[in-house]
Amino acid sequence: MLYQILQDVRYAVRVLRKSPTFSVVAVLTLALGIGANTAIFSVVNALLLRPLPYHDADRLVTVWLDMRARGGPADEWATPGNYADWRNEKAVFEQIAVITAWRPTLNARAEPEPVPGEQVSHEYFSVPGVVPALGRTFRREDDVPNAPRVVVISDGIWRRHFGAAPDVVGKTVALGGQLHEIIGVLPAGFRPIVSASADLWRQLRLNTVTPSRGSVVLRTVARLPDRRQDQGRA
């Protein structure tokens, strides 16, 4: 059996030597195929196979608008008005948060650096049950119009730009030309809910009394009620 395998290998090597162009094409094809499959598996493993590192992750959902009746897509994002409505649906959602992209310039070093981030409603960290490593996350009073600008930073930003200083909470930093107070540092293992590369988070400060209903710019993440408690009471 082993001898037969060695014979096959020797024959394959001789064929490849006689056709170098074919050999190069075959090797490149195999490399591209293996690389593509590896990349796809990495994404599937991270998003589908490996459990999300959040408390009761099976109760986390996202919500969007179905705009097909108006000639739009089936999975459009949400408006501030939707958020104002959905957050009051306590029988449907235990909590709901909204997110939009943000990429400010961080001026914590000599060279300003654009940093990916997110603007979020105050429930953003409480929905998945994330506890900061230092300081705190957002409160309801942070998330109203004209509230002072505050920011929560990732463990990576804390180490790279602030030298892992334990007294970073309470310091101010310029982000996009605006001063923000650092109120918290996230744990090293935190995985952003929407933008995988996000390193900074500030509050949205939406007007939920008379919210806009025309700007479909918000992503959502919500936590469903624990139905097991209802079943236990029944």
JSON list of C-alpha atoms in Angstrom, two decimals:
[
{"chain": "A", "resi": 1, "resn": "MET", "atom": "CA", "xyz": [0.00, 0.00, 0.00]},
{"chain": "A", "resi": 2, "resn": "LEU", "atom": "CA", "xyz": [2.75, 2.45, 0.98]},
{"chain": "A", "resi": 3, "resn": "TYR", "atom": "CA", "xyz": [4.74, 1.45, -2.10]},
{"chain": "A", "resi": 4, "resn": "GLN", "atom": "CA", "xyz": [1.75, 2.21, -4.33]},
{"chain": "A", "resi": 5, "resn": "ILE", "atom": "CA", "xyz": [1.35, 5.66, -2.75]},
{"chain": "A", "resi": 6, "resn": "LEU", "atom": "CA", "xyz": [5.04, 6.44, -3.34]},
{"chain": "A", "resi": 7, "resn": "GLN", "atom": "CA", "xyz": [4.68, 5.35, -6.98]},
{"chain": "A", "resi": 8, "resn": "ASP", "atom": "CA", "xyz": [1.71, 7.69, -7.42]},
{"chain": "A", "resi": 9, "resn": "VAL", "atom": "CA", "xyz": [3.61, 10.60, -5.84]},
{"chain": "A", "resi": 10, "resn": "ARG", "atom": "CA", "xyz": [6.62, 10.03, -8.12]},
{"chain": "A", "resi": 11, "resn": "TYR", "atom": "CA", "xyz": [4.35, 9.90, -11.18]},
{"chain": "A", "resi": 12, "resn": "ALA", "atom": "CA", "xyz": [2.59, 13.13, -10.15]},
{"chain": "A", "resi": 13, "resn": "VAL", "atom": "CA", "xyz": [5.96, 14.89, -9.68]},
{"chain": "A", "resi": 14, "resn": "ARG", "atom": "CA", "xyz": [7.13, 13.79, -13.15]},
{"chain": "A", "resi": 15, "resn": "VAL", "atom": "CA", "xyz": [3.91, 15.06, -14.75]},
{"chain": "A", "resi": 16, "resn": "LEU", "atom": "CA", "xyz": [4.16, 18.42, -12.99]},
{"chain": "A", "resi": 17, "resn": "ARG", "atom": "CA", "xyz": [7.79, 18.82, -14.08]},
{"chain": "A", "resi": 18, "resn": "LYS", "atom": "CA", "xyz": [6.83, 18.23, -17.71]},
{"chain": "A", "resi": 19, "resn": "SER", "atom": "CA", "xyz": [4.06, 20.88, -17.55]},
{"chain": "A", "resi": 20, "resn": "PRO", "atom": "CA", "xyz": [5.34, 23.81, -15.42]},
{"chain": "A", "resi": 21, "resn": "THR", "atom": "CA", "xyz": [2.56, 26.18, -16.57]},
{"chain": "A", "resi": 22, "resn": "PHE", "atom": "CA", "xyz": [-0.11, 23.69, -15.58]},
{"chain": "A", "resi": 23, "resn": "SER", "atom": "CA", "xyz": [1.69, 23.16, -12.26]},
{"chain": "A", "resi": 24, "resn": "VAL", "atom": "CA", "xyz": [1.66, 26.89, -11.46]},
{"chain": "A", "resi": 25, "resn": "VAL", "atom": "CA", "xyz": [-2.04, 27.19, -12.36]},
{"chain": "A", "resi": 26, "resn": "ALA", "atom": "CA", "xyz": [-2.90, 24.12, -10.27]},
{"chain": "A", "resi": 27, "resn": "VAL", "atom": "CA", "xyz": [-1.00, 25.38, -7.23]},
{"chain": "A", "resi": 28, "resn": "LEU", "atom": "CA", "xyz": [-2.54, 28.87, -7.48]},
{"chain": "A", "resi": 29, "resn": "THR", "atom": "CA", "xyz": [-6.02, 27.39, -7.87]},
{"chain": "A", "resi": 30, "resn": "LEU", "atom": "CA", "xyz": [-5.54, 25.22, -4.80]},
{"chain": "A", "resi": 31, "resn": "ALA", "atom": "CA", "xyz": [-4.14, 28.16, -2.83]},
{"chain": "A", "resi": 32, "resn": "LEU", "atom": "CA", "xyz": [-7.07, 30.43, -3.74]},
{"chain": "A", "resi": 33, "resn": "GLY", "atom": "CA", "xyz": [-9.57, 27.69, -2.93]},
{"chain": "A", "resi": 34, "resn": "ILE", "atom": "CA", "xyz": [-8.02, 26.93, 0.43]},
{"chain": "A", "resi": 35, "resn": "GLY", "atom": "CA", "xyz": [-7.72, 30.62, 1.27]},
{"chain": "A", "resi": 36, "resn": "ALA", "atom": "CA", "xyz": [-11.34, 31.38, 0.36]},
{"chain": "A", "resi": 37, "resn": "ASN", "atom": "CA", "xyz": [-12.65, 28.42, 2.35]},
{"chain": "A", "resi": 38, "resn": "THR", "atom": "CA", "xyz": [-10.53, 29.41, 5.35]},
{"chain": "A", "resi": 39, "resn": "ALA", "atom": "CA", "xyz": [-11.83, 32.99, 5.24]},
{"chain": "A", "resi": 40, "resn": "ILE", "atom": "CA", "xyz": [-15.46, 31.85, 4.93]},
{"chain": "A", "resi": 41, "resn": "PHE", "atom": "CA", "xyz": [-15.07, 29.39, 7.79]},
{"chain": "A", "resi": 42, "resn": "SER", "atom": "CA", "xyz": [-13.49, 32.10, 9.99]},
{"chain": "A", "resi": 43, "resn": "VAL", "atom": "CA", "xyz": [-16.53, 34.35, 9.47]},
{"chain": "A", "resi": 44, "resn": "VAL", "atom": "CA", "xyz": [-19.04, 31.53, 9.98]},
{"chain": "A", "resi": 45, "resn": "ASN", "atom": "CA", "xyz": [-17.20, 30.35, 13.08]},
{"chain": "A", "resi": 46, "resn": "ALA", "atom": "CA", "xyz": [-17.12, 33.84, 14.59]},
{"chain": "A", "resi": 47, "resn": "LEU", "atom": "CA", "xyz": [-20.74, 34.71, 13.78]},
{"chain": "A", "resi": 48, "resn": "LEU", "atom": "CA", "xyz": [-22.63, 31.41, 13.84]},
{"chain": "A", "resi": 49, "resn": "LEU", "atom": "CA", "xyz": [-20.70, 28.60, 15.48]},
{"chain": "A", "resi": 50, "resn": "ARG", "atom": "CA", "xyz": [-18.91, 30.31, 18.36]},
{"chain": "A", "resi": 51, "resn": "PRO", "atom": "CA", "xyz": [-21.32, 31.64, 21.01]},
{"chain": "A", "resi": 52, "resn": "LEU", "atom": "CA", "xyz": [-21.44, 35.41, 21.36]},
{"chain": "A", "resi": 53, "resn": "PRO", "atom": "CA", "xyz": [-19.62, 36.55, 24.54]},
{"chain": "A", "resi": 54, "resn": "TYR", "atom": "CA", "xyz": [-22.70, 38.19, 26.02]},
{"chain": "A", "resi": 55, "resn": "HIS", "atom": "CA", "xyz": [-25.08, 37.26, 28.82]},
{"chain": "A", "resi": 56, "resn": "ASP", "atom": "CA", "xyz": [-27.97, 35.09, 27.48]},
{"chain": "A", "resi": 57, "resn": "ALA", "atom": "CA", "xyz": [-26.86, 35.79, 23.90]},
{"chain": "A", "resi": 58, "resn": "ASP", "atom": "CA", "xyz": [-29.74, 33.71, 22.52]},
{"chain": "A", "resi": 59, "resn": "ARG", "atom": "CA", "xyz": [-32.11, 36.51, 23.59]},
{"chain": "A", "resi": 60, "resn": "LEU", "atom": "CA", "xyz": [-30.31, 39.18, 21.53]},
{"chain": "A", "resi": 61, "resn": "VAL", "atom": "CA", "xyz": [-31.93, 40.19, 18.24]},
{"chain": "A", "resi": 62, "resn": "THR", "atom": "CA", "xyz": [-31.78, 42.96, 15.68]},
{"chain": "A", "resi": 63, "resn": "VAL", "atom": "CA", "xyz": [-34.84, 44.81, 14.33]},
{"chain": "A", "resi": 64, "resn": "TRP", "atom": "CA", "xyz": [-35.32, 46.63, 11.03]},
{"chain": "A", "resi": 65, "resn": "LEU", "atom": "CA", "xyz": [-37.96, 48.11, 8.74]},
{"chain": "A", "resi": 66, "resn": "ASP", "atom": "CA", "xyz": [-39.50, 46.25, 5.81]},
{"chain": "A", "resi": 67, "resn": "MET", "atom": "CA", "xyz": [-39.82, 48.95, 3.14]},
{"chain": "A", "resi": 68, "resn": "ARG", "atom": "CA", "xyz": [-41.03, 46.75, 0.27]},
{"chain": "A", "resi": 69, "resn": "ALA", "atom": "CA", "xyz": [-44.53, 48.26, 0.39]},
{"chain": "A", "resi": 70, "resn": "ARG", "atom": "CA", "xyz": [-42.91, 51.62, -0.47]},
{"chain": "A", "resi": 71, "resn": "GLY", "atom": "CA", "xyz": [-40.65, 50.19, -3.12]},
{"chain": "A", "resi": 72, "resn": "GLY", "atom": "CA", "xyz": [-37.66, 49.93, -0.81]},
{"chain": "A", "resi": 73, "resn": "PRO", "atom": "CA", "xyz": [-35.60, 47.03, 0.55]},
{"chain": "A", "resi": 74, "resn": "ALA", "atom": "CA", "xyz": [-36.84, 44.31, 2.88]},
{"chain": "A", "resi": 75, "resn": "ASP", "atom": "CA", "xyz": [-34.21, 44.99, 5.52]},
{"chain": "A", "resi": 76, "resn": "GLU", "atom": "CA", "xyz": [-33.83, 48.75, 5.85]},
{"chain": "A", "resi": 77, "resn": "TRP", "atom": "CA", "xyz": [-32.47, 50.20, 9.07]},
{"chain": "A", "resi": 78, "resn": "ALA", "atom": "CA", "xyz": [-34.55, 52.18, 11.60]},
{"chain": "A", "resi": 79, "resn": "THR", "atom": "CA", "xyz": [-35.42, 55.80, 12.34]},
{"chain": "A", "resi": 80, "resn": "PRO", "atom": "CA", "xyz": [-35.20, 57.67, 15.66]},
{"chain": "A", "resi": 81, "resn": "GLY", "atom": "CA", "xyz": [-39.00, 57.51, 15.69]},
{"chain": "A", "resi": 82, "resn": "ASN", "atom": "CA", "xyz": [-38.92, 53.72, 15.49]},
{"chain": "A", "resi": 83, "resn": "TYR", "atom": "CA", "xyz": [-36.53, 53.64, 18.41]},
{"chain": "A", "resi": 84, "resn": "ALA", "atom": "CA", "xyz": [-38.82, 55.88, 20.47]},
{"chain": "A", "resi": 85, "resn": "ASP", "atom": "CA", "xyz": [-41.76, 53.57, 19.72]},
{"chain": "A", "resi": 86, "resn": "TRP", "atom": "CA", "xyz": [-39.99, 50.24, 20.17]},
{"chain": "A", "resi": 87, "resn": "ARG", "atom": "CA", "xyz": [-38.38, 51.10, 23.49]},
{"chain": "A", "resi": 88, "resn": "ASN", "atom": "CA", "xyz": [-41.90, 51.39, 24.96]},
{"chain": "A", "resi": 89, "resn": "GLU", "atom": "CA", "xyz": [-42.89, 47.90, 23.78]},
{"chain": "A", "resi": 90, "resn": "LYS", "atom": "CA", "xyz": [-41.92, 46.22, 27.05]},
{"chain": "A", "resi": 91, "resn": "ALA", "atom": "CA", "xyz": [-43.91, 43.09, 26.21]},
{"chain": "A", "resi": 92, "resn": "VAL", "atom": "CA", "xyz": [-41.78, 42.66, 23.08]},
{"chain": "A", "resi": 93, "resn": "PHE", "atom": "CA", "xyz": [-38.36, 43.97, 24.09]},
{"chain": "A", "resi": 94, "resn": "GLU", "atom": "CA", "xyz": [-36.80, 43.99, 27.52]},
{"chain": "A", "resi": 95, "resn": "GLN", "atom": "CA", "xyz": [-34.40, 46.64, 26.19]},
{"chain": "A", "resi": 96, "resn": "ILE", "atom": "CA", "xyz": [-33.44, 48.06, 22.81]},
{"chain": "A", "resi": 97, "resn": "ALA", "atom": "CA", "xyz": [-30.49, 50.16, 21.72]},
{"chain": "A", "resi": 98, "resn": "VAL", "atom": "CA", "xyz": [-29.67, 51.96, 18.48]},
{"chain": "A", "resi": 99, "resn": "ILE", "atom": "CA", "xyz": [-26.31, 52.48, 16.84]},
{"chain": "A", "resi": 100, "resn": "THR", "atom": "CA", "xyz": [-24.86, 54.58, 14.03]},
{"chain": "A", "resi": 101, "resn": "ALA", "atom": "CA", "xyz": [-21.34, 54.80, 12.63]},
{"chain": "A", "resi": 102, "resn": "TRP", "atom": "CA", "xyz": [-18.84, 57.38, 13.90]},
{"chain": "A", "resi": 103, "resn": "ARG", "atom": "CA", "xyz": [-15.24, 57.93, 12.85]},
{"chain": "A", "resi": 104, "resn": "PRO", "atom": "CA", "xyz": [-13.72, 60.86, 14.75]},
{"chain": "A", "resi": 105, "resn": "THR", "atom": "CA", "xyz": [-10.13, 62.03, 14.73]},
{"chain": "A", "resi": 106, "resn": "LEU", "atom": "CA", "xyz": [-8.48, 61.25, 18.07]},
{"chain": "A", "resi": 107, "resn": "ASN", "atom": "CA", "xyz": [-6.00, 63.88, 19.27]},
{"chain": "A", "resi": 108, "resn": "ALA", "atom": "CA", "xyz": [-4.42, 61.99, 22.17]},
{"chain": "A", "resi": 109, "resn": "ARG", "atom": "CA", "xyz": [-0.98, 61.79, 20.54]},
{"chain": "A", "resi": 110, "resn": "ALA", "atom": "CA", "xyz": [1.25, 64.09, 18.55]},
{"chain": "A", "resi": 111, "resn": "GLU", "atom": "CA", "xyz": [-0.25, 62.74, 15.31]},
{"chain": "A", "resi": 112, "resn": "PRO", "atom": "CA", "xyz": [-4.07, 62.90, 15.08]},
{"chain": "A", "resi": 113, "resn": "GLU", "atom": "CA", "xyz": [-5.54, 59.51, 14.18]},
{"chain": "A", "resi": 114, "resn": "PRO", "atom": "CA", "xyz": [-8.95, 58.66, 12.68]},
{"chain": "A", "resi": 115, "resn": "VAL", "atom": "CA", "xyz": [-10.49, 55.98, 14.89]},
{"chain": "A", "resi": 116, "resn": "PRO", "atom": "CA", "xyz": [-13.57, 53.85, 14.08]},
{"chain": "A", "resi": 117, "resn": "GLY", "atom": "CA", "xyz": [-16.34, 54.20, 16.61]},
{"chain": "A", "resi": 118, "resn": "GLU", "atom": "CA", "xyz": [-20.08, 54.20, 17.16]},
{"chain": "A", "resi": 119, "resn": "GLN", "atom": "CA", "xyz": [-22.67, 56.65, 18.41]},
{"chain": "A", "resi": 120, "resn": "VAL", "atom": "CA", "xyz": [-25.13, 54.73, 20.54]},
{"chain": "A", "resi": 121, "resn": "SER", "atom": "CA", "xyz": [-28.15, 55.12, 22.78]},
{"chain": "A", "resi": 122, "resn": "HIS", "atom": "CA", "xyz": [-27.55, 54.71, 26.50]},
{"chain": "A", "resi": 123, "resn": "GLU", "atom": "CA", "xyz": [-28.81, 51.09, 26.52]},
{"chain": "A", "resi": 124, "resn": "TYR", "atom": "CA", "xyz": [-26.05, 49.91, 24.19]},
{"chain": "A", "resi": 125, "resn": "PHE", "atom": "CA", "xyz": [-23.92, 48.23, 26.86]},
{"chain": "A", "resi": 126, "resn": "SER", "atom": "CA", "xyz": [-26.72, 47.15, 29.19]},
{"chain": "A", "resi": 127, "resn": "VAL", "atom": "CA", "xyz": [-28.52, 45.22, 26.41]},
{"chain": "A", "resi": 128, "resn": "PRO", "atom": "CA", "xyz": [-25.70, 42.63, 26.14]},
{"chain": "A", "resi": 129, "resn": "GLY", "atom": "CA", "xyz": [-24.80, 42.98, 29.83]},
{"chain": "A", "resi": 130, "resn": "VAL", "atom": "CA", "xyz": [-21.30, 44.42, 29.36]},
{"chain": "A", "resi": 131, "resn": "VAL", "atom": "CA", "xyz": [-19.55, 45.57, 32.55]},
{"chain": "A", "resi": 132, "resn": "PRO", "atom": "CA", "xyz": [-16.68, 48.07, 32.10]},
{"chain": "A", "resi": 133, "resn": "ALA", "atom": "CA", "xyz": [-13.19, 47.33, 33.37]},
{"chain": "A", "resi": 134, "resn": "LEU", "atom": "CA", "xyz": [-12.87, 50.91, 34.62]},
{"chain": "A", "resi": 135, "resn": "GLY", "atom": "CA", "xyz": [-15.44, 53.59, 35.30]},
{"chain": "A", "resi": 136, "resn": "ARG", "atom": "CA", "xyz": [-18.95, 53.26, 33.94]},
{"chain": "A", "resi": 137, "resn": "THR", "atom": "CA", "xyz": [-20.95, 53.14, 30.74]},
{"chain": "A", "resi": 138, "resn": "PHE", "atom": "CA", "xyz": [-23.79, 55.42, 29.65]},
{"chain": "A", "resi": 139, "resn": "ARG", "atom": "CA", "xyz": [-26.74, 56.44, 31.79]},
{"chain": "A", "resi": 140, "resn": "ARG", "atom": "CA", "xyz": [-30.11, 57.79, 30.72]},
{"chain": "A", "resi": 141, "resn": "GLU", "atom": "CA", "xyz": [-29.12, 61.32, 31.72]},
{"chain": "A", "resi": 142, "resn": "ASP", "atom": "CA", "xyz": [-26.12, 61.16, 29.38]},
{"chain": "A", "resi": 143, "resn": "ASP", "atom": "CA", "xyz": [-28.38, 60.45, 26.43]},
{"chain": "A", "resi": 144, "resn": "VAL", "atom": "CA", "xyz": [-30.51, 63.58, 26.14]},
{"chain": "A", "resi": 145, "resn": "PRO", "atom": "CA", "xyz": [-30.10, 66.61, 23.88]},
{"chain": "A", "resi": 146, "resn": "ASN", "atom": "CA", "xyz": [-27.41, 69.06, 25.06]},
{"chain": "A", "resi": 147, "resn": "ALA", "atom": "CA", "xyz": [-25.99, 66.64, 27.65]},
{"chain": "A", "resi": 148, "resn": "PRO", "atom": "CA", "xyz": [-22.19, 66.92, 28.06]},
{"chain": "A", "resi": 149, "resn": "ARG", "atom": "CA", "xyz": [-20.20, 64.85, 25.60]},
{"chain": "A", "resi": 150, "resn": "VAL", "atom": "CA", "xyz": [-18.81, 61.69, 27.19]},
{"chain": "A", "resi": 151, "resn": "VAL", "atom": "CA", "xyz": [-17.01, 58.71, 25.68]},
{"chain": "A", "resi": 152, "resn": "VAL", "atom": "CA", "xyz": [-16.32, 55.06, 26.50]},
{"chain": "A", "resi": 153, "resn": "ILE", "atom": "CA", "xyz": [-13.07, 53.65, 25.11]},
{"chain": "A", "resi": 154, "resn": "SER", "atom": "CA", "xyz": [-11.86, 50.17, 24.25]},
{"chain": "A", "resi": 155, "resn": "ASP", "atom": "CA", "xyz": [-9.09, 48.36, 26.08]},
{"chain": "A", "resi": 156, "resn": "GLY", "atom": "CA", "xyz": [-6.94, 48.72, 22.96]},
{"chain": "A", "resi": 157, "resn": "ILE", "atom": "CA", "xyz": [-7.28, 52.53, 22.81]},
{"chain": "A", "resi": 158, "resn": "TRP", "atom": "CA", "xyz": [-6.67, 52.73, 26.55]},
{"chain": "A", "resi": 159, "resn": "ARG", "atom": "CA", "xyz": [-3.37, 50.88, 26.18]},
{"chain": "A", "resi": 160, "resn": "ARG", "atom": "CA", "xyz": [-2.17, 52.39, 22.90]},
{"chain": "A", "resi": 161, "resn": "HIS", "atom": "CA", "xyz": [-3.08, 56.02, 23.47]},
{"chain": "A", "resi": 162, "resn": "PHE", "atom": "CA", "xyz": [-3.21, 56.37, 27.26]},
{"chain": "A", "resi": 163, "resn": "GLY", "atom": "CA", "xyz": [-0.53, 53.92, 28.38]},
{"chain": "A", "resi": 164, "resn": "ALA", "atom": "CA", "xyz": [-3.09, 51.88, 30.36]},
{"chain": "A", "resi": 165, "resn": "ALA", "atom": "CA", "xyz": [-3.19, 54.71, 32.91]},
{"chain": "A", "resi": 166, "resn": "PRO", "atom": "CA", "xyz": [-5.48, 53.68, 35.81]},
{"chain": "A", "resi": 167, "resn": "ASP", "atom": "CA", "xyz": [-6.60, 57.31, 36.25]},
{"chain": "A", "resi": 168, "resn": "VAL", "atom": "CA", "xyz": [-7.82, 57.75, 32.67]},
{"chain": "A", "resi": 169, "resn": "VAL", "atom": "CA", "xyz": [-11.47, 58.00, 33.77]},
{"chain": "A", "resi": 170, "resn": "GLY", "atom": "CA", "xyz": [-12.36, 61.65, 34.15]},
{"chain": "A", "resi": 171, "resn": "LYS", "atom": "CA", "xyz": [-9.79, 62.90, 31.66]},
{"chain": "A", "resi": 172, "resn": "THR", "atom": "CA", "xyz": [-10.89, 64.83, 28.59]},
{"chain": "A", "resi": 173, "resn": "VAL", "atom": "CA", "xyz": [-9.94, 64.01, 25.03]},
{"chain": "A", "resi": 174, "resn": "ALA", "atom": "CA", "xyz": [-10.54, 65.82, 21.74]},
{"chain": "A", "resi": 175, "resn": "LEU", "atom": "CA", "xyz": [-12.57, 63.76, 19.26]},
{"chain": "A", "resi": 176, "resn": "GLY", "atom": "CA", "xyz": [-13.41, 65.34, 15.95]},
{"chain": "A", "resi": 177, "resn": "GLY", "atom": "CA", "xyz": [-12.64, 68.76, 17.38]},
{"chain": "A", "resi": 178, "resn": "GLN", "atom": "CA", "xyz": [-15.00, 68.30, 20.36]},
{"chain": "A", "resi": 179, "resn": "LEU", "atom": "CA", "xyz": [-13.93, 67.68, 23.94]},
{"chain": "A", "resi": 180, "resn": "HIS", "atom": "CA", "xyz": [-15.27, 64.50, 25.54]},
{"chain": "A", "resi": 181, "resn": "GLU", "atom": "CA", "xyz": [-14.89, 63.22, 29.09]},
{"chain": "A", "resi": 182, "resn": "ILE", "atom": "CA", "xyz": [-13.74, 59.60, 29.32]},
{"chain": "A", "resi": 183, "resn": "ILE", "atom": "CA", "xyz": [-16.19, 57.81, 31.61]},
{"chain": "A", "resi": 184, "resn": "GLY", "atom": "CA", "xyz": [-15.24, 54.17, 31.11]},
{"chain": "A", "resi": 185, "resn": "VAL", "atom": "CA", "xyz": [-12.87, 51.57, 29.69]},
{"chain": "A", "resi": 186, "resn": "LEU", "atom": "CA", "xyz": [-14.24, 48.30, 28.33]},
{"chain": "A", "resi": 187, "resn": "PRO", "atom": "CA", "xyz": [-12.82, 44.86, 29.16]},
{"chain": "A", "resi": 188, "resn": "ALA", "atom": "CA", "xyz": [-10.20, 43.42, 26.82]},
{"chain": "A", "resi": 189, "resn": "GLY", "atom": "CA", "xyz": [-12.50, 40.67, 25.55]},
{"chain": "A", "resi": 190, "resn": "PHE", "atom": "CA", "xyz": [-15.36, 42.94, 24.47]},
{"chain": "A", "resi": 191, "resn": "ARG", "atom": "CA", "xyz": [-16.62, 42.34, 20.91]},
{"chain": "A", "resi": 192, "resn": "PRO", "atom": "CA", "xyz": [-18.52, 45.32, 19.41]},
{"chain": "A", "resi": 193, "resn": "ILE", "atom": "CA", "xyz": [-22.10, 44.45, 18.58]},
{"chain": "A", "resi": 194, "resn": "VAL", "atom": "CA", "xyz": [-22.29, 45.96, 15.09]},
{"chain": "A", "resi": 195, "resn": "SER", "atom": "CA", "xyz": [-18.94, 47.41, 13.97]},
{"chain": "A", "resi": 196, "resn": "ALA", "atom": "CA", "xyz": [-16.22, 44.86, 14.69]},
{"chain": "A", "resi": 197, "resn": "SER", "atom": "CA", "xyz": [-13.47, 47.49, 14.52]},
{"chain": "A", "resi": 198, "resn": "ALA", "atom": "CA", "xyz": [-15.06, 50.10, 16.81]},
{"chain": "A", "resi": 199, "resn": "ASP", "atom": "CA", "xyz": [-12.82, 51.49, 19.55]},
{"chain": "A", "resi": 200, "resn": "LEU", "atom": "CA", "xyz": [-14.83, 54.50, 20.79]},
{"chain": "A", "resi": 201, "resn": "TRP", "atom": "CA", "xyz": [-18.44, 55.01, 21.81]},
{"chain": "A", "resi": 202, "resn": "ARG", "atom": "CA", "xyz": [-20.32, 58.21, 22.55]},
{"chain": "A", "resi": 203, "resn": "GLN", "atom": "CA", "xyz": [-23.97, 58.82, 23.32]},
{"chain": "A", "resi": 204, "resn": "LEU", "atom": "CA", "xyz": [-26.42, 59.70, 20.53]},
{"chain": "A", "resi": 205, "resn": "ARG", "atom": "CA", "xyz": [-28.42, 62.25, 22.57]},
{"chain": "A", "resi": 206, "resn": "LEU", "atom": "CA", "xyz": [-31.56, 61.71, 20.47]},
{"chain": "A", "resi": 207, "resn": "ASN", "atom": "CA", "xyz": [-34.72, 63.72, 20.99]},
{"chain": "A", "resi": 208, "resn": "THR", "atom": "CA", "xyz": [-37.19, 60.93, 21.79]},
{"chain": "A", "resi": 209, "resn": "VAL", "atom": "CA", "xyz": [-40.06, 63.33, 22.57]},
{"chain": "A", "resi": 210, "resn": "THR", "atom": "CA", "xyz": [-40.41, 64.56, 18.98]},
{"chain": "A", "resi": 211, "resn": "PRO", "atom": "CA", "xyz": [-38.08, 62.20, 17.12]},
{"chain": "A", "resi": 212, "resn": "SER", "atom": "CA", "xyz": [-37.30, 62.27, 13.42]},
{"chain": "A", "resi": 213, "resn": "ARG", "atom": "CA", "xyz": [-39.17, 59.65, 11.39]},
{"chain": "A", "resi": 214, "resn": "GLY", "atom": "CA", "xyz": [-37.58, 60.26, 8.03]},
{"chain": "A", "resi": 215, "resn": "SER", "atom": "CA", "xyz": [-33.89, 59.46, 8.55]},
{"chain": "A", "resi": 216, "resn": "VAL", "atom": "CA", "xyz": [-33.36, 55.69, 8.28]},
{"chain": "A", "resi": 217, "resn": "VAL", "atom": "CA", "xyz": [-29.84, 55.69, 9.70]},
{"chain": "A", "resi": 218, "resn": "LEU", "atom": "CA", "xyz": [-29.88, 53.52, 12.83]},
{"chain": "A", "resi": 219, "resn": "ARG", "atom": "CA", "xyz": [-28.94, 49.91, 13.46]},
{"chain": "A", "resi": 220, "resn": "THR", "atom": "CA", "xyz": [-30.60, 48.16, 16.40]},
{"chain": "A", "resi": 221, "resn": "VAL", "atom": "CA", "xyz": [-29.86, 45.51, 18.98]},
{"chain": "A", "resi": 222, "resn": "ALA", "atom": "CA", "xyz": [-32.50, 44.36, 21.42]},
{"chain": "A", "resi": 223, "resn": "ARG", "atom": "CA", "xyz": [-32.91, 41.89, 24.25]},
{"chain": "A", "resi": 224, "resn": "LEU", "atom": "CA", "xyz": [-36.07, 39.79, 24.33]},
{"chain": "A", "resi": 225, "resn": "PRO", "atom": "CA", "xyz": [-37.86, 39.17, 27.64]},
{"chain": "A", "resi": 226, "resn": "ASP", "atom": "CA", "xyz": [-36.94, 35.99, 29.49]},
{"chain": "A", "resi": 227, "resn": "ARG", "atom": "CA", "xyz": [-39.87, 33.73, 28.60]},
{"chain": "A", "resi": 228, "resn": "ARG", "atom": "CA", "xyz": [-38.59, 31.08, 30.99]},
{"chain": "A", "resi": 229, "resn": "GLN", "atom": "CA", "xyz": [-39.72, 33.25, 33.91]},
{"chain": "A", "resi": 230, "resn": "ASP", "atom": "CA", "xyz": [-43.21, 33.48, 32.40]},
{"chain": "A", "resi": 231, "resn": "GLN", "atom": "CA", "xyz": [-43.31, 29.70, 31.97]},
{"chain": "A", "resi": 232, "resn": "GLY", "atom": "CA", "xyz": [-42.21, 29.23, 35.57]},
{"chain": "A", "resi": 233, "resn": "ARG", "atom": "CA", "xyz": [-45.01, 31.45, 36.86]},
{"chain": "A", "resi": 234, "resn": "ALA", "atom": "CA", "xyz": [-47.52, 29.60, 34.69]}
]
